[in-house]
């Protein structure tokens, strides 16, 4: 691909950065982590406010077809994501904007698209993902939450787990077993569900740092209208695979790391040890240089994925490889930074915390993308089987 920006793209980029810079100035002090938007009411309201700002400019639907409000292309979407990531501004609902919308465009009926895309584009409706269950994570198709069709609706019963932001979301996309008699992978249906539906109970799972981002969701006789199915009844596995590709190739975390890297360099320039700035220490320089090279590599990978998506050519292996690389780079960056900071890298929300405690927060959070969206072991299997054509173990 050609990495140079056209004058129009350059102008758009400036506009994205200008708006995000202004929104960054309004960010609450408690908003420090990667998933902070879910942590308290103040951060959630800030997220919603940013979403509405982007929605009214048409930026949440940039690369969509014009009939659904699209006003740009995939490269505009990438430039916008870079601006949000760089300025640490939320407002892009990863579940609605980054995962569900492209899936609906690819797999939903016109009726479903017309009903649900406008709320995503305006930033008014926020989503969560109800897939994993206590006994179905890596082997998602083993899920048991049932959705039994009665007339023009499904009655859903079961339990989902680890659902990010389910306590805040307005709507959920989920996958359920709709035909107990059919074969595995042919018995699932993908549906959209109002989180205010009677029968839904959400319970928090506190993360290791005590924050409330993740949840268990119980569904007891929840009624979902049949016209909220995406794809075909019994065809949910195909929709899951489309969405999983968009989920794993979501590059928001890559763009956020660019700014994180700048903070780390700044810290090394300003912090003296034995009278000498850390940045003059050859070992420190070498570690930072390694990270900087890796960051450039993952950015290029992200551009490549965007280019593939714009041509509908992204494969399972491409999404898996960028997910593995980006999540493990985030982990390495957090390790190097907290290591260099010593005890100061271990204190969040304290006067002793360096750079508002972002590296302590990153260290805690970096485990999340390694496990969620399908663990990195599973992604390596996908790369081996579908990308490299290696044989499966019996
Ligand atoms: C912080 C967080 C947020 C999440 N958010 C959501 C969400 O919003 N919505 C949602 O639906 N789910 C979410 N998940 C669930 C996530 O997708 C699952 O945790 C993940 O798919 C792993 O499933 P599991 O936890 O059941 O682990 P298991 O599948 O039980 O795996 C346990 C271990 O065995 C390994 N393993 C399993 N099978 C194989 C294999 N075939 N080959 C090699 N290794 C294997 C795994 O890699 C892992 O290390 C989230 C999880 C976390 C931790």
Short mmCIF file of C-alpha atoms and ligand atoms in Angstrom, two decimals:
data_model
loop_
_atom_site.label_atom_id
_atom_site.label_comp_id
_atom_site.label_asym_id
_atom_site.label_seq_id
_atom_site.Cartn_x
_atom_site.Cartn_y
_atom_site.Cartn_z
CA UNK A 1 0.00 0.00 0.00
CA UNK A 2 0.97 3.65 -0.42
CA UNK A 3 1.65 5.15 3.04
CA UNK A 4 1.69 8.79 1.88
CA UNK A 5 -1.35 10.89 2.78
CA UNK A 6 -3.16 12.92 0.13
CA UNK A 7 -3.68 16.65 0.89
CA UNK A 8 -7.34 15.88 1.71
CA UNK A 9 -6.33 13.12 4.11
CA UNK A 10 -3.76 15.40 5.72
CA UNK A 11 -6.48 18.06 6.25
CA UNK A 12 -8.86 15.52 7.73
CA UNK A 13 -6.13 14.23 10.03
CA UNK A 14 -5.55 17.77 11.35
CA UNK A 15 -9.28 18.14 11.98
CA UNK A 16 -9.46 14.82 13.87
CA UNK A 17 -6.47 15.77 16.04
CA UNK A 18 -7.86 19.26 16.74
CA UNK A 19 -11.23 17.97 17.98
CA UNK A 20 -9.63 15.16 20.02
CA UNK A 21 -7.13 17.57 21.59
CA UNK A 22 -10.02 19.79 22.72
CA UNK A 23 -11.90 16.80 24.14
CA UNK A 24 -8.78 15.59 25.96
CA UNK A 25 -8.78 18.84 27.95
CA UNK A 26 -12.24 17.92 29.32
CA UNK A 27 -11.17 14.45 30.43
CA UNK A 28 -11.93 13.74 34.13
CA UNK A 29 -8.89 13.15 36.36
CA UNK A 30 -10.18 9.66 37.23
CA UNK A 31 -9.95 8.63 33.57
CA UNK A 32 -6.50 6.99 33.38
CA UNK A 33 -6.86 3.37 32.27
CA UNK A 34 -7.65 1.75 28.93
CA UNK A 35 -11.17 0.77 30.01
CA UNK A 36 -11.78 3.70 32.36
CA UNK A 37 -15.01 4.67 30.64
CA UNK A 38 -16.79 1.81 32.43
CA UNK A 39 -15.31 2.49 35.85
CA UNK A 40 -17.52 5.27 37.19
CA UNK A 41 -20.41 7.54 36.22
CA UNK A 42 -18.20 10.57 35.54
CA UNK A 43 -16.04 8.63 33.05
CA UNK A 44 -19.09 7.04 31.43
CA UNK A 45 -20.74 10.44 30.91
CA UNK A 46 -17.47 11.75 29.42
CA UNK A 47 -17.43 8.76 27.03
CA UNK A 48 -21.05 9.46 26.01
CA UNK A 49 -20.32 13.16 25.51
CA UNK A 50 -17.33 12.36 23.24
CA UNK A 51 -19.48 9.83 21.34
CA UNK A 52 -22.15 12.45 20.66
CA UNK A 53 -19.50 14.95 19.51
CA UNK A 54 -18.11 12.39 17.06
CA UNK A 55 -21.59 11.23 16.06
CA UNK A 56 -22.75 14.68 15.05
CA UNK A 57 -19.67 15.02 12.81
CA UNK A 58 -20.37 11.64 11.18
CA UNK A 59 -17.05 10.24 12.42
CA UNK A 60 -18.44 7.04 13.93
CA UNK A 61 -19.61 5.94 10.49
CA UNK A 62 -16.74 7.21 8.36
CA UNK A 63 -16.18 4.21 6.11
CA UNK A 64 -19.79 3.00 5.94
CA UNK A 65 -21.70 3.01 2.65
CA UNK A 66 -23.13 6.47 1.97
CA UNK A 67 -26.72 5.23 2.24
CA UNK A 68 -26.06 4.52 5.94
CA UNK A 69 -24.30 7.81 6.58
CA UNK A 70 -20.72 7.06 5.51
CA UNK A 71 -18.66 10.09 4.51
CA UNK A 72 -15.11 8.78 4.15
CA UNK A 73 -13.08 5.63 3.69
CA UNK A 74 -11.04 3.15 5.70
CA UNK A 75 -7.99 5.45 5.77
CA UNK A 76 -10.11 8.21 7.32
CA UNK A 77 -11.21 5.70 9.94
CA UNK A 78 -7.57 4.83 10.70
CA UNK A 79 -6.57 8.50 11.00
CA UNK A 80 -9.52 9.16 13.29
CA UNK A 81 -8.63 6.13 15.47
CA UNK A 82 -5.02 7.37 15.70
CA UNK A 83 -6.22 10.79 16.88
CA UNK A 84 -8.51 9.26 19.55
CA UNK A 85 -5.78 6.89 20.72
CA UNK A 86 -3.10 9.58 20.82
CA UNK A 87 -5.23 11.94 22.89
CA UNK A 88 -6.66 9.17 25.11
CA UNK A 89 -10.19 10.18 24.21
CA UNK A 90 -13.03 7.58 24.37
CA UNK A 91 -16.30 8.05 22.46
CA UNK A 92 -15.79 5.19 20.03
CA UNK A 93 -17.78 2.27 21.43
CA UNK A 94 -15.57 -0.66 20.48
CA UNK A 95 -18.51 -3.07 20.66
CA UNK A 96 -20.97 -0.99 18.62
CA UNK A 97 -18.75 1.01 16.28
CA UNK A 98 -15.74 -1.25 15.80
CA UNK A 99 -17.33 -4.71 15.95
CA UNK A 100 -21.10 -4.78 15.48
CA UNK A 101 -21.53 -2.09 12.80
CA UNK A 102 -19.19 -3.70 10.22
CA UNK A 103 -20.77 -7.09 11.04
CA UNK A 104 -24.27 -5.75 10.42
CA UNK A 105 -23.11 -4.18 7.16
CA UNK A 106 -21.71 -7.57 6.12
CA UNK A 107 -24.32 -9.98 7.44
CA UNK A 108 -27.62 -8.37 8.52
CA UNK A 109 -30.90 -7.84 6.71
CA UNK A 110 -31.78 -4.32 5.52
CA UNK A 111 -34.43 -4.17 8.26
CA UNK A 112 -31.86 -4.85 11.00
CA UNK A 113 -29.33 -2.44 9.48
CA UNK A 114 -31.92 0.36 9.27
CA UNK A 115 -33.04 -0.21 12.83
CA UNK A 116 -29.64 -0.44 14.55
CA UNK A 117 -27.00 1.42 12.54
CA UNK A 118 -28.36 4.96 13.20
CA UNK A 119 -27.97 4.61 17.00
CA UNK A 120 -24.36 3.49 16.56
CA UNK A 121 -23.58 6.29 14.09
CA UNK A 122 -25.02 8.99 16.36
CA UNK A 123 -23.13 7.72 19.44
CA UNK A 124 -26.39 7.46 21.39
CA UNK A 125 -26.58 3.67 21.81
CA UNK A 126 -23.80 1.72 23.56
CA UNK A 127 -23.28 -2.04 23.20
CA UNK A 128 -21.74 -5.03 24.97
CA UNK A 129 -20.89 -8.57 23.96
CA UNK A 130 -22.67 -11.60 25.47
CA UNK A 131 -20.67 -14.55 24.14
CA UNK A 132 -18.51 -16.31 26.75
CA UNK A 133 -19.99 -18.57 29.41
CA UNK A 134 -18.48 -20.23 32.48
CA UNK A 135 -17.84 -23.38 30.41
CA UNK A 136 -17.47 -21.87 26.96
CA UNK A 137 -14.62 -19.48 26.25
CA UNK A 138 -11.99 -20.77 23.84
CA UNK A 139 -14.48 -23.42 22.77
CA UNK A 140 -17.27 -20.88 22.29
CA UNK A 141 -19.44 -23.26 20.27
CA UNK A 142 -19.88 -25.33 23.44
CA UNK A 143 -22.10 -22.62 24.90
CA UNK A 144 -25.37 -23.72 26.50
CA UNK A 145 -27.48 -20.57 26.98
CA UNK A 146 -30.66 -21.52 25.13
CA UNK A 147 -32.87 -19.42 22.86
CA UNK A 148 -36.03 -21.33 22.06
CA UNK A 149 -38.28 -19.89 19.37
CA UNK A 150 -41.92 -19.38 20.30
CA UNK A 151 -44.01 -17.57 17.69
CA UNK A 152 -42.22 -14.39 16.68
CA UNK A 153 -39.76 -14.30 19.57
CA UNK A 154 -37.04 -16.33 21.31
CA UNK A 155 -37.07 -17.14 25.03
CA UNK A 156 -33.50 -17.01 26.35
CA UNK A 157 -32.18 -18.74 29.49
CA UNK A 158 -28.63 -19.13 30.77
CA UNK A 159 -25.53 -17.32 32.00
CA UNK A 160 -22.85 -15.32 30.23
CA UNK A 161 -19.59 -14.19 31.82
CA UNK A 162 -16.72 -11.69 31.59
CA UNK A 163 -18.99 -9.24 29.75
CA UNK A 164 -17.09 -5.97 29.45
CA UNK A 165 -19.23 -2.92 30.20
CA UNK A 166 -22.51 -4.88 30.42
CA UNK A 167 -23.50 -2.84 33.48
CA UNK A 168 -23.43 0.34 31.36
CA UNK A 169 -24.47 -0.84 27.89
CA UNK A 170 -27.89 -0.10 26.38
CA UNK A 171 -27.92 -3.14 24.08
CA UNK A 172 -26.07 -6.44 23.72
CA UNK A 173 -25.16 -8.67 20.81
CA UNK A 174 -25.09 -12.31 21.83
CA UNK A 175 -24.97 -15.85 20.57
CA UNK A 176 -27.28 -18.57 21.89
CA UNK A 177 -28.06 -22.22 21.32
CA UNK A 178 -31.34 -22.16 19.40
CA UNK A 179 -31.59 -25.81 18.36
CA UNK A 180 -30.60 -28.34 21.03
CA UNK A 181 -30.89 -31.18 18.49
CA UNK A 182 -28.66 -29.74 15.75
CA UNK A 183 -24.90 -30.37 15.39
CA UNK A 184 -22.30 -28.14 17.09
CA UNK A 185 -21.67 -24.95 15.04
CA UNK A 186 -25.06 -25.35 13.30
CA UNK A 187 -27.20 -24.80 16.38
CA UNK A 188 -26.37 -21.21 17.26
CA UNK A 189 -28.23 -17.97 16.54
CA UNK A 190 -26.81 -14.44 16.81
CA UNK A 191 -29.25 -11.89 18.29
CA UNK A 192 -29.47 -8.32 19.48
CA UNK A 193 -31.04 -7.70 22.87
CA UNK A 194 -32.13 -4.63 24.83
CA UNK A 195 -30.20 -4.75 28.16
CA UNK A 196 -33.29 -3.31 29.89
CA UNK A 197 -35.33 -6.40 28.95
CA UNK A 198 -37.06 -8.06 31.93
CA UNK A 199 -35.13 -11.14 33.12
CA UNK A 200 -31.61 -9.71 32.70
CA UNK A 201 -29.46 -9.47 35.85
CA UNK A 202 -25.94 -8.02 35.71
CA UNK A 203 -23.39 -8.73 38.47
CA UNK A 204 -19.94 -7.16 38.58
CA UNK A 205 -16.67 -9.15 38.56
CA UNK A 206 -14.11 -6.87 40.25
CA UNK A 207 -10.81 -6.73 38.34
CA UNK A 208 -7.51 -7.30 40.20
CA UNK A 209 -7.28 -3.55 40.92
CA UNK A 210 -10.85 -3.51 42.27
CA UNK A 211 -12.47 -1.59 39.39
CA UNK A 212 -15.85 -2.60 37.97
CA UNK A 213 -15.52 -3.13 34.21
CA UNK A 214 -16.42 -6.83 33.75
CA UNK A 215 -19.62 -8.69 34.57
CA UNK A 216 -21.62 -11.86 34.73
CA UNK A 217 -24.97 -11.61 32.96
CA UNK A 218 -27.89 -13.89 33.88
CA UNK A 219 -30.76 -14.33 31.42
CA UNK A 220 -33.99 -15.72 32.86
CA UNK A 221 -36.84 -16.08 30.37
CA UNK A 222 -35.68 -13.06 28.41
CA UNK A 223 -37.87 -12.42 25.35
CA UNK A 224 -35.98 -11.39 22.19
CA UNK A 225 -38.08 -10.53 19.11
CA UNK A 226 -37.24 -12.71 16.11
CA UNK A 227 -36.65 -9.62 13.97
CA UNK A 228 -33.53 -8.94 16.08
CA UNK A 229 -31.69 -11.98 14.69
CA UNK A 230 -28.58 -11.20 12.62
CA UNK A 231 -28.10 -13.62 9.73
CA UNK A 232 -30.12 -16.82 9.76
CA UNK A 233 -31.69 -18.84 12.54
CA UNK A 234 -29.04 -21.51 13.23
CA UNK A 235 -26.46 -19.49 11.26
CA UNK A 236 -24.92 -17.70 14.25
CA UNK A 237 -21.47 -19.30 13.96
CA UNK A 238 -20.83 -17.61 10.62
CA UNK A 239 -21.78 -14.23 12.12
CA UNK A 240 -19.53 -14.90 15.15
CA UNK A 241 -16.58 -15.44 12.82
CA UNK A 242 -17.21 -12.22 10.91
CA UNK A 243 -17.45 -10.22 14.13
CA UNK A 244 -14.41 -11.92 15.72
CA UNK A 245 -12.27 -10.69 12.81
CA UNK A 246 -13.33 -7.09 13.44
CA UNK A 247 -12.90 -7.54 17.21
CA UNK A 248 -9.33 -8.82 16.96
CA UNK A 249 -8.24 -6.31 14.37
CA UNK A 250 -9.55 -3.36 16.39
CA UNK A 251 -6.49 -1.14 16.46
CA UNK A 252 -7.50 1.29 19.19
CA UNK A 253 -4.91 -0.10 21.60
CA UNK A 254 -2.09 0.28 19.05
CA UNK A 255 -2.78 3.97 18.60
CA UNK A 256 -2.96 4.58 22.33
CA UNK A 257 0.51 3.05 22.70
CA UNK A 258 2.05 5.77 20.51
CA UNK A 259 1.30 8.39 23.18
CA UNK A 260 2.29 5.99 25.96
CA UNK A 261 5.68 5.64 24.27
CA UNK A 262 6.09 9.43 24.20
CA UNK A 263 5.39 9.56 27.95
CA UNK A 264 8.01 6.89 28.55
CA UNK A 265 10.65 8.74 26.52
CA UNK A 266 9.80 11.98 28.33
CA UNK A 267 10.16 10.20 31.69
CA UNK A 268 13.60 8.87 30.70
CA UNK A 269 14.73 12.32 29.55
CA UNK A 270 13.61 14.02 32.75
CA UNK A 271 14.54 11.43 35.38
CA UNK A 272 18.12 11.48 36.63
CA UNK A 273 19.83 8.55 38.29
CA UNK A 274 23.24 9.23 39.84
CA UNK A 275 23.06 12.68 38.26
CA UNK A 276 22.62 11.37 34.73
CA UNK A 277 19.33 11.29 32.78
CA UNK A 278 18.01 7.74 32.35
CA UNK A 279 17.94 8.37 28.64
CA UNK A 280 21.78 8.48 28.60
CA UNK A 281 22.04 4.94 30.00
CA UNK A 282 22.89 2.61 27.09
CA UNK A 283 20.83 -0.26 28.53
CA UNK A 284 17.76 1.96 28.92
CA UNK A 285 18.28 3.38 25.42
CA UNK A 286 18.48 -0.12 24.01
CA UNK A 287 15.22 -1.23 25.70
CA UNK A 288 13.38 1.89 24.57
CA UNK A 289 14.73 1.54 21.02
CA UNK A 290 13.48 -2.06 20.87
CA UNK A 291 10.01 -0.96 21.92
CA UNK A 292 10.01 1.93 19.43
CA UNK A 293 10.89 -0.45 16.58
CA UNK A 294 8.16 -2.87 17.64
CA UNK A 295 5.67 -0.04 17.82
CA UNK A 296 6.48 0.99 14.25
CA UNK A 297 6.08 -2.64 13.16
CA UNK A 298 2.65 -2.97 14.77
CA UNK A 299 1.52 0.38 13.34
CA UNK A 300 2.45 -0.86 9.89
CA UNK A 301 0.57 -4.08 10.57
CA UNK A 302 -2.45 -1.99 11.60
CA UNK A 303 -2.28 -0.01 8.33
CA UNK A 304 -2.05 -3.28 6.41
CA UNK A 305 -5.15 -4.65 8.18
CA UNK A 306 -7.07 -1.45 7.39
CA UNK A 307 -6.03 -1.73 3.75
CA UNK A 308 -7.19 -5.37 3.68
CA UNK A 309 -10.50 -4.47 5.32
CA UNK A 310 -11.12 -1.76 2.74
CA UNK A 311 -10.90 -4.48 0.07
CA UNK A 312 -12.86 -7.07 2.13
CA UNK A 313 -9.74 -9.22 2.11
CA UNK A 314 -8.91 -9.53 5.80
CA UNK A 315 -8.38 -13.18 6.72
CA UNK A 316 -8.73 -14.90 10.09
CA UNK A 317 -4.95 -15.15 10.32
CA UNK A 318 -4.37 -11.42 9.74
CA UNK A 319 -6.72 -10.41 12.54
CA UNK A 320 -5.17 -13.04 14.84
CA UNK A 321 -1.59 -11.95 14.16
CA UNK A 322 -2.18 -8.25 14.82
CA UNK A 323 -4.09 -9.10 18.03
CA UNK A 324 -1.21 -11.25 19.33
CA UNK A 325 1.49 -8.74 18.39
CA UNK A 326 -0.30 -5.64 19.73
CA UNK A 327 -1.40 -7.20 23.01
CA UNK A 328 2.04 -8.64 23.78
CA UNK A 329 3.75 -5.37 22.86
CA UNK A 330 1.47 -3.62 25.33
CA UNK A 331 2.61 -6.10 27.98
CA UNK A 332 6.32 -5.60 27.13
CA UNK A 333 5.92 -1.82 27.22
CA UNK A 334 4.22 -1.95 30.63
CA UNK A 335 6.95 -4.24 31.96
CA UNK A 336 9.81 -2.02 30.76
CA UNK A 337 8.17 1.16 32.07
CA UNK A 338 7.27 -0.18 35.52
CA UNK A 339 10.74 -1.75 35.76
CA UNK A 340 12.44 1.59 35.01
CA UNK A 341 10.23 3.40 37.51
CA UNK A 342 10.89 0.93 40.30
CA UNK A 343 8.57 1.44 43.30
CA UNK A 344 7.12 4.59 41.66
CA UNK A 345 5.74 2.34 38.92
CA UNK A 346 3.63 0.44 41.41
CA UNK A 347 1.52 3.19 42.95
CA UNK A 348 -1.71 4.28 41.29
CA UNK A 349 -3.76 7.31 42.36
CA UNK A 350 -1.04 8.59 44.68
CA UNK A 351 1.13 11.70 44.89
CA UNK A 352 4.10 9.38 44.28
CA UNK A 353 2.70 7.97 41.03
CA UNK A 354 4.59 9.04 37.93
CA UNK A 355 2.66 10.36 34.90
CA UNK A 356 -0.68 9.97 36.74
CA UNK A 357 0.00 6.26 37.30
CA UNK A 358 -0.63 5.34 33.66
CA UNK A 359 2.08 2.68 33.59
CA UNK A 360 0.85 0.97 36.74
CA UNK A 361 -2.60 1.00 35.16
CA UNK A 362 -1.19 -0.33 31.86
CA UNK A 363 0.62 -3.11 33.73
CA UNK A 364 -2.66 -4.24 35.32
CA UNK A 365 -4.64 -3.85 32.09
CA UNK A 366 -2.23 -5.55 29.67
CA UNK A 367 -3.44 -8.99 30.72
CA UNK A 368 -6.91 -8.16 29.33
CA UNK A 369 -6.23 -8.13 25.56
CA UNK A 370 -4.02 -11.21 25.90
CA UNK A 371 -6.97 -13.26 27.19
CA UNK A 372 -10.07 -11.49 25.86
CA UNK A 373 -11.15 -11.67 22.18
CA UNK A 374 -9.89 -15.29 22.26
CA UNK A 375 -6.64 -16.04 24.10
CA UNK A 376 -3.30 -15.61 22.34
CA UNK A 377 -2.77 -19.40 22.46
CA UNK A 378 -5.94 -19.79 20.39
CA UNK A 379 -4.81 -17.00 18.01
CA UNK A 380 -1.49 -18.84 17.54
CA UNK A 381 -3.47 -21.96 16.62
CA UNK A 382 -5.40 -19.91 14.03
CA UNK A 383 -2.16 -18.54 12.60
CA UNK A 384 -0.67 -22.04 12.46
CA UNK A 385 -3.69 -23.73 10.87
CA UNK A 386 -5.18 -21.09 8.56
CA UNK A 387 -2.10 -18.99 7.89
CA UNK A 388 0.80 -21.44 7.81
CA UNK A 389 -1.17 -24.56 6.89
CA UNK A 390 0.37 -26.56 9.73
CA UNK A 391 -1.34 -29.84 10.66
CA UNK A 392 -3.73 -30.04 13.62
CA UNK A 393 -2.76 -32.27 16.57
CA UNK A 394 -5.05 -35.28 16.84
C1 LIG B 1 -10.83 -9.10 31.01
C2 LIG B 1 -11.68 -9.93 30.10
C3 LIG B 1 -12.69 -9.33 29.35
C4 LIG B 1 -13.53 -10.12 28.56
N1 LIG B 1 -14.57 -9.53 27.88
C5 LIG B 1 -15.50 -10.32 27.30
C6 LIG B 1 -16.70 -9.77 26.74
O1 LIG B 1 -16.92 -8.55 26.76
N2 LIG B 1 -17.62 -10.60 26.21
C7 LIG B 1 -17.44 -11.95 26.16
O2 LIG B 1 -18.32 -12.64 25.66
N3 LIG B 1 -16.30 -12.52 26.65
C8 LIG B 1 -15.34 -11.73 27.22
N4 LIG B 1 -14.21 -12.30 27.76
C9 LIG B 1 -14.05 -13.75 27.73
C10 LIG B 1 -12.90 -14.22 26.86
O3 LIG B 1 -13.24 -14.19 25.50
C11 LIG B 1 -12.52 -15.62 27.35
O4 LIG B 1 -12.01 -15.49 28.66
C12 LIG B 1 -11.48 -16.26 26.46
O5 LIG B 1 -12.03 -16.60 25.22
C13 LIG B 1 -10.90 -17.54 27.12
O6 LIG B 1 -11.91 -18.39 27.55
P1 LIG B 1 -11.89 -19.00 29.04
O7 LIG B 1 -11.71 -17.86 29.98
O8 LIG B 1 -13.09 -19.84 29.18
O9 LIG B 1 -10.57 -19.86 29.13
P2 LIG B 1 -10.41 -21.37 28.61
O10 LIG B 1 -11.03 -21.51 27.27
O11 LIG B 1 -10.89 -22.28 29.68
O12 LIG B 1 -8.85 -21.49 28.46
C14 LIG B 1 -7.98 -21.70 29.61
C15 LIG B 1 -6.54 -21.76 29.07
O13 LIG B 1 -6.40 -22.89 28.18
C16 LIG B 1 -5.90 -22.46 26.92
N5 LIG B 1 -6.52 -23.22 25.85
C17 LIG B 1 -7.84 -23.57 25.75
N6 LIG B 1 -8.03 -24.27 24.61
C18 LIG B 1 -6.83 -24.37 23.98
C19 LIG B 1 -6.40 -24.95 22.75
N7 LIG B 1 -7.24 -25.57 21.93
N8 LIG B 1 -5.09 -24.82 22.40
C20 LIG B 1 -4.21 -24.17 23.21
N9 LIG B 1 -4.57 -23.60 24.40
C21 LIG B 1 -5.86 -23.68 24.78
C22 LIG B 1 -6.30 -20.99 26.81
O14 LIG B 1 -5.44 -20.27 25.93
C23 LIG B 1 -6.15 -20.52 28.26
O15 LIG B 1 -4.82 -20.20 28.54
C24 LIG B 1 -13.32 -11.52 28.51
C25 LIG B 1 -12.29 -12.10 29.24
C26 LIG B 1 -11.47 -11.33 30.04
C27 LIG B 1 -10.41 -12.01 30.85
#
